[in-house]
Short mmCIF file of C-alpha atoms in Angstrom, two decimals:
data_model
loop_
_atom_site.label_atom_id
_atom_site.label_comp_id
_atom_site.label_asym_id
_atom_site.label_seq_id
_atom_site.Cartn_x
_atom_site.Cartn_y
_atom_site.Cartn_z
CA MET A 14 -20.83 -39.34 -90.61
CA ASN A 15 -17.29 -38.07 -90.01
CA LYS A 16 -15.82 -39.25 -86.69
CA LYS A 17 -14.13 -36.46 -84.72
CA VAL A 18 -12.05 -36.20 -81.56
CA CYS A 19 -10.77 -33.08 -79.79
CA LEU A 20 -7.72 -33.25 -77.50
CA ILE A 21 -6.88 -30.29 -75.26
CA SER A 22 -3.80 -29.46 -73.17
CA LEU A 23 -1.64 -26.57 -71.97
CA ASN A 24 1.23 -27.16 -74.41
CA LEU A 25 3.52 -29.82 -75.90
CA SER A 26 6.62 -28.90 -73.91
CA GLY A 27 8.06 -32.40 -73.53
CA GLY A 28 6.33 -33.91 -70.49
CA GLY A 29 4.93 -37.43 -70.27
CA ALA A 30 1.28 -36.33 -70.34
CA GLN A 31 1.90 -34.33 -73.51
CA ARG A 32 3.61 -37.25 -75.19
CA ALA A 33 0.70 -39.47 -74.14
CA MET A 34 -1.71 -37.01 -75.77
CA LEU A 35 0.17 -37.30 -79.06
CA GLY A 36 -0.19 -41.07 -78.66
CA GLN A 37 -3.95 -40.57 -78.29
CA ALA A 38 -3.97 -38.40 -81.41
CA GLU A 39 -2.17 -40.98 -83.53
CA MET A 40 -4.33 -43.82 -82.19
CA PHE A 41 -7.60 -42.07 -83.05
CA SER A 42 -6.32 -40.87 -86.43
CA LYS A 43 -5.24 -44.35 -87.46
CA ASN A 44 -8.72 -45.59 -86.54
CA GLY A 45 -10.46 -43.18 -88.90
CA TYR A 46 -11.04 -40.13 -86.70
CA GLN A 47 -10.48 -36.50 -87.62
CA VAL A 48 -8.30 -35.30 -84.74
CA GLU A 49 -8.10 -31.69 -83.59
CA ILE A 50 -5.57 -30.72 -80.90
CA ILE A 51 -6.10 -27.44 -79.03
CA LEU A 52 -3.19 -26.03 -77.01
CA MET A 53 -3.53 -23.09 -74.66
CA LYS A 54 0.07 -22.05 -75.33
CA ASN A 55 2.21 -22.19 -78.46
CA LYS A 56 5.04 -24.22 -76.97
CA VAL A 57 6.02 -27.42 -78.81
CA HIS A 58 9.13 -29.52 -78.22
CA TYR A 59 7.99 -32.68 -80.02
CA ASP A 60 8.18 -33.59 -83.70
CA LEU A 61 4.63 -33.43 -85.04
CA ASN A 62 2.92 -35.47 -87.74
CA LEU A 63 0.43 -32.96 -89.12
CA LYS A 64 -0.81 -35.51 -91.64
CA LEU A 65 -2.55 -37.27 -88.74
CA TYR A 66 -3.97 -34.33 -86.80
CA ASN A 67 -4.46 -30.56 -86.78
CA ILE A 68 -3.10 -28.27 -84.05
CA HIS A 69 -4.65 -25.00 -82.90
CA PHE A 70 -3.10 -22.51 -80.45
CA LEU A 71 -5.18 -20.25 -78.23
CA SER A 72 -2.23 -17.99 -77.45
CA ASN A 73 1.55 -17.58 -77.65
CA THR A 74 1.70 -17.21 -73.89
CA ARG A 75 0.12 -18.77 -70.83
CA TYR A 76 -1.16 -15.40 -69.64
CA LEU A 77 -3.61 -13.22 -71.55
CA SER A 78 -4.04 -11.04 -68.45
CA ASN A 79 -2.07 -10.49 -65.25
CA ILE A 80 -5.33 -10.80 -63.31
CA LYS A 81 -6.05 -14.51 -62.80
CA LEU A 82 -9.83 -14.27 -63.13
CA PHE A 83 -9.61 -12.25 -66.35
CA ASN A 84 -6.96 -14.63 -67.66
CA PHE A 85 -9.31 -17.56 -67.07
CA ILE A 86 -12.28 -15.78 -68.70
CA LEU A 87 -10.26 -14.82 -71.78
CA PHE A 88 -8.94 -18.38 -72.27
CA PHE A 89 -12.40 -19.85 -71.66
CA LYS A 90 -13.96 -17.62 -74.33
CA LYS A 91 -11.21 -18.51 -76.79
CA LEU A 92 -11.61 -22.24 -76.15
CA LYS A 93 -15.40 -22.08 -76.46
CA ARG A 94 -15.15 -20.19 -79.77
CA LYS A 95 -12.56 -22.63 -81.09
CA ILE A 96 -14.65 -25.71 -80.25
CA THR A 97 -17.76 -24.09 -81.79
CA PHE A 98 -15.81 -23.30 -84.96
CA LEU A 99 -14.37 -26.84 -85.21
CA GLU A 100 -17.84 -28.36 -84.74
CA LYS A 101 -19.36 -26.47 -87.69
CA ASP A 102 -19.22 -29.62 -89.82
CA GLY A 103 -20.22 -32.00 -87.02
CA LYS A 104 -19.99 -32.49 -83.26
CA PHE A 105 -17.00 -34.12 -81.60
CA ASN A 106 -17.60 -37.73 -80.62
CA LEU A 107 -15.17 -37.20 -77.75
CA ILE A 108 -13.33 -34.31 -76.07
CA LEU A 109 -10.36 -35.17 -73.83
CA SER A 110 -8.56 -32.66 -71.62
CA ASN A 111 -5.04 -33.77 -70.69
CA ALA A 112 -3.87 -31.10 -68.22
CA TYR A 113 -5.18 -29.36 -65.11
CA ASP A 114 -5.02 -25.96 -66.84
CA SER A 115 -7.30 -27.17 -69.65
CA ASP A 116 -9.45 -29.13 -67.13
CA GLN A 117 -10.40 -25.79 -65.54
CA LEU A 118 -11.64 -24.49 -68.89
CA LEU A 119 -13.38 -27.67 -70.02
CA ARG A 120 -15.24 -27.84 -66.69
CA PHE A 121 -17.51 -25.04 -67.93
CA ILE A 122 -17.87 -26.21 -71.54
CA LYS A 123 -21.17 -28.00 -72.13
CA HIS A 124 -20.60 -31.23 -74.04
CA LYS A 125 -22.03 -34.67 -73.32
CA ASN A 126 -18.86 -36.55 -74.31
CA LYS A 127 -16.15 -34.57 -72.53
CA TYR A 128 -13.66 -36.31 -70.20
CA HIS A 129 -10.82 -35.14 -67.99
CA VAL A 130 -7.79 -37.43 -68.41
CA VAL A 131 -5.83 -37.52 -65.14
CA HIS A 132 -2.18 -38.42 -65.72
CA GLY A 133 -0.64 -37.85 -62.28
CA THR A 134 -1.25 -38.38 -58.58
CA MET A 135 -3.50 -35.70 -57.12
CA SER A 136 -1.99 -36.16 -53.66
CA LEU A 137 1.31 -34.79 -54.99
CA TYR A 138 -0.28 -31.64 -56.41
CA LEU A 139 -2.59 -30.83 -53.52
CA LYS A 140 -0.01 -31.05 -50.74
CA LYS A 141 1.90 -28.17 -52.38
CA TRP A 142 -1.04 -25.75 -52.30
CA HIS A 143 -2.82 -23.67 -49.68
CA TYR A 144 -6.33 -24.52 -48.51
CA ILE A 145 -8.32 -22.27 -50.86
CA LYS A 146 -6.52 -23.54 -53.94
CA ARG A 147 -7.08 -27.15 -52.84
CA VAL A 148 -10.82 -26.47 -52.51
CA LEU A 149 -10.96 -24.83 -55.94
CA TYR A 150 -9.02 -27.78 -57.37
CA LYS A 151 -11.60 -30.22 -56.07
CA LEU A 152 -14.50 -28.19 -57.48
CA ILE A 153 -13.17 -28.72 -61.01
CA TYR A 154 -13.95 -32.44 -60.89
CA ILE A 155 -17.25 -32.69 -58.99
CA ASN A 156 -19.80 -34.59 -61.12
CA GLN A 157 -17.40 -34.75 -64.09
CA LYS A 158 -16.35 -37.71 -66.23
CA ILE A 159 -12.82 -38.84 -65.44
CA ILE A 160 -10.36 -41.15 -67.19
CA ALA A 161 -7.38 -42.19 -65.06
CA VAL A 162 -4.27 -43.50 -66.83
CA SER A 163 -3.69 -46.20 -64.19
CA ASN A 164 -5.58 -47.82 -61.34
CA GLY A 165 -3.13 -46.22 -58.94
CA VAL A 166 -3.98 -42.78 -60.33
CA LYS A 167 -7.70 -43.55 -60.05
CA ASN A 168 -7.46 -44.69 -56.43
CA ASP A 169 -5.29 -41.71 -55.49
CA PHE A 170 -7.78 -39.35 -57.19
CA LEU A 171 -10.74 -40.74 -55.24
CA ASN A 172 -8.90 -40.98 -51.91
CA THR A 173 -7.35 -37.52 -52.16
CA LEU A 174 -10.11 -35.34 -53.61
CA LYS A 175 -13.00 -36.96 -51.75
CA VAL A 176 -15.35 -35.85 -54.52
CA LYS A 177 -17.89 -37.89 -56.43
CA PRO A 178 -17.33 -37.83 -60.21
CA LYS A 179 -20.15 -38.61 -62.61
CA LYS A 180 -18.01 -41.46 -63.93
CA ILE A 181 -14.43 -42.61 -63.41
CA LEU A 182 -12.62 -45.40 -65.21
CA THR A 183 -9.08 -46.48 -66.01
CA ILE A 184 -7.82 -46.46 -69.59
CA TYR A 185 -4.07 -46.81 -70.07
CA ASN A 186 -2.12 -44.48 -72.34
CA PRO A 187 -1.69 -45.98 -75.84
CA PHE A 188 1.69 -47.10 -77.19
CA ASP A 189 2.28 -47.77 -80.88
CA VAL A 190 4.46 -50.86 -80.45
CA ARG A 191 5.39 -51.19 -84.12
CA LYS A 192 6.37 -47.51 -84.41
CA ILE A 193 8.48 -47.59 -81.22
CA LYS A 194 10.39 -50.62 -82.51
CA GLN A 195 10.99 -48.93 -85.86
CA LEU A 196 12.23 -45.71 -84.25
CA SER A 197 14.61 -47.65 -82.01
CA ASN A 198 16.82 -48.53 -85.00
CA ASN A 199 18.54 -45.14 -84.80
CA PRO A 200 22.24 -45.75 -83.96
CA VAL A 201 23.68 -44.32 -80.73
CA SER A 202 27.31 -43.49 -79.98
CA PHE A 203 27.41 -45.24 -76.59
CA SER A 204 27.72 -48.86 -75.54
CA ASP A 205 27.67 -50.73 -72.23
CA TYR A 206 25.58 -48.25 -70.26
CA VAL A 207 22.55 -47.98 -67.98
CA LEU A 208 20.02 -45.26 -68.64
CA TYR A 209 17.67 -42.70 -67.13
CA VAL A 210 15.21 -41.01 -69.53
CA GLY A 211 12.95 -38.21 -68.37
CA SER A 212 12.67 -34.67 -67.16
CA ILE A 213 15.21 -33.35 -64.68
CA GLU A 214 12.86 -32.58 -61.80
CA THR A 215 12.99 -32.95 -58.01
CA VAL A 216 10.18 -35.54 -57.97
CA LYS A 217 12.22 -37.80 -60.30
CA ARG A 218 14.78 -38.23 -57.49
CA ILE A 219 17.86 -38.31 -59.68
CA ASP A 220 19.82 -37.70 -56.48
CA LEU A 221 18.62 -41.12 -55.28
CA LEU A 222 19.53 -42.67 -58.62
CA LEU A 223 23.07 -41.28 -58.49
CA LYS A 224 23.62 -42.51 -54.93
CA ALA A 225 22.26 -45.98 -55.74
CA TYR A 226 24.36 -46.14 -58.92
CA LYS A 227 27.46 -45.16 -56.94
CA LYS A 228 26.73 -47.80 -54.30
CA SER A 229 26.13 -50.54 -56.90
CA ASN A 230 29.66 -50.04 -58.28
CA ILE A 231 28.66 -51.57 -61.63
CA SER A 232 31.08 -51.14 -64.52
CA GLN A 233 28.52 -49.66 -66.95
CA LYS A 234 28.31 -45.91 -67.49
CA LEU A 235 25.15 -44.06 -66.45
CA ILE A 236 23.50 -41.84 -69.07
CA LEU A 237 21.03 -39.19 -67.89
CA LEU A 238 18.93 -38.25 -70.91
CA GLY A 239 16.65 -35.24 -70.53
CA PHE A 240 18.60 -32.05 -69.84
CA ARG A 241 17.18 -28.88 -71.40
CA ASN A 242 18.55 -25.89 -73.26
CA LYS A 243 19.00 -23.06 -70.75
CA GLU A 244 16.89 -20.60 -72.73
CA THR A 245 13.79 -22.83 -72.34
CA MET A 246 14.16 -23.39 -68.59
CA THR A 247 12.71 -21.71 -65.51
CA PRO A 248 15.02 -20.51 -62.68
CA PHE A 249 13.86 -23.46 -60.57
CA SER A 250 14.69 -25.96 -63.33
CA LEU A 251 18.13 -24.40 -63.70
CA LYS A 252 18.64 -24.80 -59.96
CA VAL A 253 17.64 -28.50 -60.03
CA GLU A 254 19.99 -29.25 -62.95
CA ALA A 255 22.84 -27.41 -61.21
CA GLU A 256 22.25 -29.49 -58.06
CA ILE A 257 22.39 -32.72 -60.09
CA ARG A 258 25.64 -31.74 -61.77
CA GLY A 259 27.05 -30.74 -58.38
CA LEU A 260 26.10 -34.11 -56.87
CA ILE A 261 27.81 -35.93 -59.75
CA ILE A 262 31.04 -34.11 -58.87
CA LYS A 263 30.58 -34.67 -55.13
CA LEU A 264 30.10 -38.43 -55.61
CA GLY A 265 33.20 -38.65 -57.82
CA LEU A 266 31.18 -39.80 -60.85
CA THR A 267 32.32 -37.29 -63.47
CA GLN A 268 34.03 -40.02 -65.50
CA LYS A 269 31.09 -42.42 -65.29
CA VAL A 270 27.99 -40.24 -65.79
CA GLU A 271 26.98 -38.56 -69.07
CA CYS A 272 24.40 -35.73 -69.02
CA LEU A 273 22.65 -35.54 -72.41
CA LYS A 274 20.04 -33.18 -73.81
CA PHE A 275 16.38 -34.09 -74.28
CA VAL A 276 15.74 -35.78 -77.64
CA ASN A 277 12.46 -36.39 -79.46
CA ASN A 278 13.42 -39.98 -80.18
CA PRO A 279 15.06 -41.69 -77.19
CA TYR A 280 14.28 -45.22 -78.40
CA GLY A 281 17.72 -46.02 -79.76
CA TYR A 282 19.19 -45.17 -76.36
CA ILE A 283 16.57 -47.31 -74.61
CA LYS A 284 16.98 -50.30 -76.93
CA ASN A 285 20.76 -50.42 -76.54
CA ALA A 286 20.87 -49.86 -72.77
CA LYS A 287 21.79 -52.72 -70.45
CA LEU A 288 19.20 -51.41 -68.03
CA LEU A 289 16.71 -48.56 -67.66
CA ILE A 290 16.31 -47.07 -64.17
CA LEU A 291 13.41 -45.03 -62.77
CA SER A 292 13.81 -43.58 -59.27
CA SER A 293 10.77 -41.27 -58.88
CA ASP A 294 8.82 -40.63 -55.71
CA HIS A 295 5.62 -40.17 -57.76
CA GLU A 296 4.47 -41.34 -61.19
CA GLY A 297 1.16 -41.65 -63.03
CA LEU A 298 1.82 -44.22 -65.73
CA PRO A 299 5.56 -43.94 -66.49
CA SER A 300 5.84 -44.25 -70.27
CA VAL A 301 9.54 -44.96 -70.22
CA LEU A 302 9.08 -48.27 -68.34
CA ILE A 303 6.58 -49.49 -70.93
CA GLU A 304 8.76 -48.34 -73.83
CA ALA A 305 11.74 -50.17 -72.34
CA LEU A 306 9.75 -53.41 -72.09
CA ILE A 307 8.56 -53.00 -75.70
CA LEU A 308 12.24 -52.79 -76.69
CA ASN A 309 13.20 -55.80 -74.52
CA THR A 310 15.30 -53.68 -72.18
CA MET A 311 15.49 -54.69 -68.53
CA VAL A 312 14.10 -52.19 -66.02
CA VAL A 313 14.23 -51.37 -62.33
CA SER A 314 11.99 -48.82 -60.64
CA THR A 315 10.91 -47.40 -57.35
CA ASN A 316 7.42 -48.57 -56.46
CA SER A 317 6.03 -45.04 -56.51
CA SER A 318 2.45 -44.21 -55.63
CA SER A 319 0.96 -45.41 -58.91
CA GLY A 320 1.91 -46.94 -62.22
CA PRO A 321 5.12 -48.97 -61.81
CA SER A 322 3.46 -51.87 -59.97
CA GLU A 323 0.89 -52.11 -62.80
CA ILE A 324 3.72 -52.37 -65.34
CA LEU A 325 6.32 -54.55 -63.61
CA LYS A 326 4.28 -57.69 -63.07
CA ASN A 327 5.16 -61.34 -62.38
CA GLU A 328 8.96 -61.86 -62.37
CA LEU A 329 9.60 -58.16 -62.89
CA SER A 330 7.79 -57.19 -59.68
CA SER A 331 10.88 -58.17 -57.67
CA PHE A 332 12.73 -55.24 -59.28
CA LEU A 333 10.53 -52.67 -57.56
CA SER A 334 12.06 -50.86 -54.59
CA GLU A 335 10.69 -48.62 -51.88
CA PRO A 336 10.76 -44.91 -52.87
CA GLY A 337 13.74 -43.15 -51.31
CA ASN A 338 15.53 -46.40 -50.40
CA VAL A 339 19.08 -46.18 -51.80
CA ASN A 340 20.08 -49.68 -50.68
CA GLN A 341 17.10 -51.44 -52.30
CA LEU A 342 17.51 -49.55 -55.55
CA SER A 343 21.23 -50.30 -55.61
CA ASP A 344 20.62 -54.01 -54.95
CA ASN A 345 18.04 -54.14 -57.74
CA ILE A 346 20.43 -52.46 -60.18
CA ILE A 347 23.01 -55.18 -59.49
CA LYS A 348 20.37 -57.93 -59.68
CA ALA A 349 18.95 -56.61 -62.95
CA ILE A 350 22.35 -56.31 -64.64
CA ASN A 351 22.94 -59.98 -63.89
CA SER A 352 19.42 -61.21 -64.71
CA ASP A 353 18.41 -63.27 -67.73
CA ILE A 354 14.67 -62.59 -67.72
CA ASN A 355 13.04 -62.89 -71.15
CA ILE A 356 10.78 -59.87 -71.65
CA THR A 357 7.85 -61.03 -73.79
CA ASN A 358 4.86 -59.13 -75.16
CA GLU A 359 2.70 -60.29 -72.23
CA TYR A 360 4.35 -57.54 -70.18
CA TYR A 361 3.19 -54.71 -72.45
CA GLU A 362 0.29 -55.92 -74.63
CA LYS A 363 -2.34 -54.19 -72.45
CA PHE A 364 -0.66 -50.86 -73.29
CA ASP A 365 -0.63 -51.55 -77.05
CA SER A 366 -2.63 -48.83 -78.85
CA ARG A 367 -4.80 -51.51 -80.46
CA THR A 368 -5.86 -52.77 -77.02
CA VAL A 369 -6.32 -49.25 -75.64
CA TYR A 370 -8.42 -48.20 -78.63
CA PHE A 371 -10.78 -51.09 -77.92
CA HIS A 372 -11.51 -49.55 -74.49
CA TYR A 373 -12.12 -46.10 -76.01
CA LYS A 374 -14.41 -47.72 -78.59
CA GLU A 375 -16.37 -49.32 -75.75
CA LEU A 376 -16.58 -45.89 -74.11
CA LEU A 377 -17.85 -44.24 -77.30
CA ASN A 378 -20.42 -47.02 -77.79
CA GLY A 379 -21.75 -46.48 -74.27
#
């Protein structure tokens, strides 16, 4: 019998959860599964390998109606029809939803092997919303099957939502170690630099990173990799990027900081960096830390609410700093630049797609 997996999300716009979903797709495909990806919106910023999976779009926009309830009903009907069509030649062994928007829809789809994959900290989302929306948010996950991408995410989910899922377990996002190493051979035009890779968002605390970098007074340049083309950005995103560029000028760092556009393959930059820095207040399972370790690049990170402390273990745990603490982050940058820690595969083997697939295989076998 043909083995089939369905992966669902809002889009593939460049975020960490979306990249993780493509990692899921490749992992299942390479283990003999027919993989179908369903996106609510036709928005793709990643290079796709359509030899490994098929992609289906429910719409070219996020809104099929200006009325929220009608919008939900229209998307739900489209998703239900699409799943029914794709199951004509056999049921899916597993359906994974990778975004809150698709979680809402999947909540009302009847399927015995559906799971909601939670990539971020619920406490961050809920504190932004009014009471009614928080209640509705919780209702999505009551008596549902949940996969958390880190133990920190799982604990935050349970402590924040105060709901009882049917099942909840931790399965890390998969990383194709061999592929990442191959892709890292792309040459880069910079040398002697430290690096930030990620979206330019408030929660990433690039302001903290810039202040800590300034205070460290290291000789290496700082590269910020992740700026977007203006035509693809929201007004808020434009505001955040403008604030970052303004802070660079205010701190007198215009000659030492390079702001580069988002790229599909950042691995050459990561491999050749002296150090990778993560300064976020909140993370789920920060891919970039794992990718840096795979490429033997030293890392420092804030010890945000989940994820980093599960990645930076043993000797590397001393390079975690308190979120928002400029002095600690600055001290760790200096310490890391001068360290001689040998980063071996023991630091990342639990995130290897072969290890992660074993846990999904256990799940599928009951």
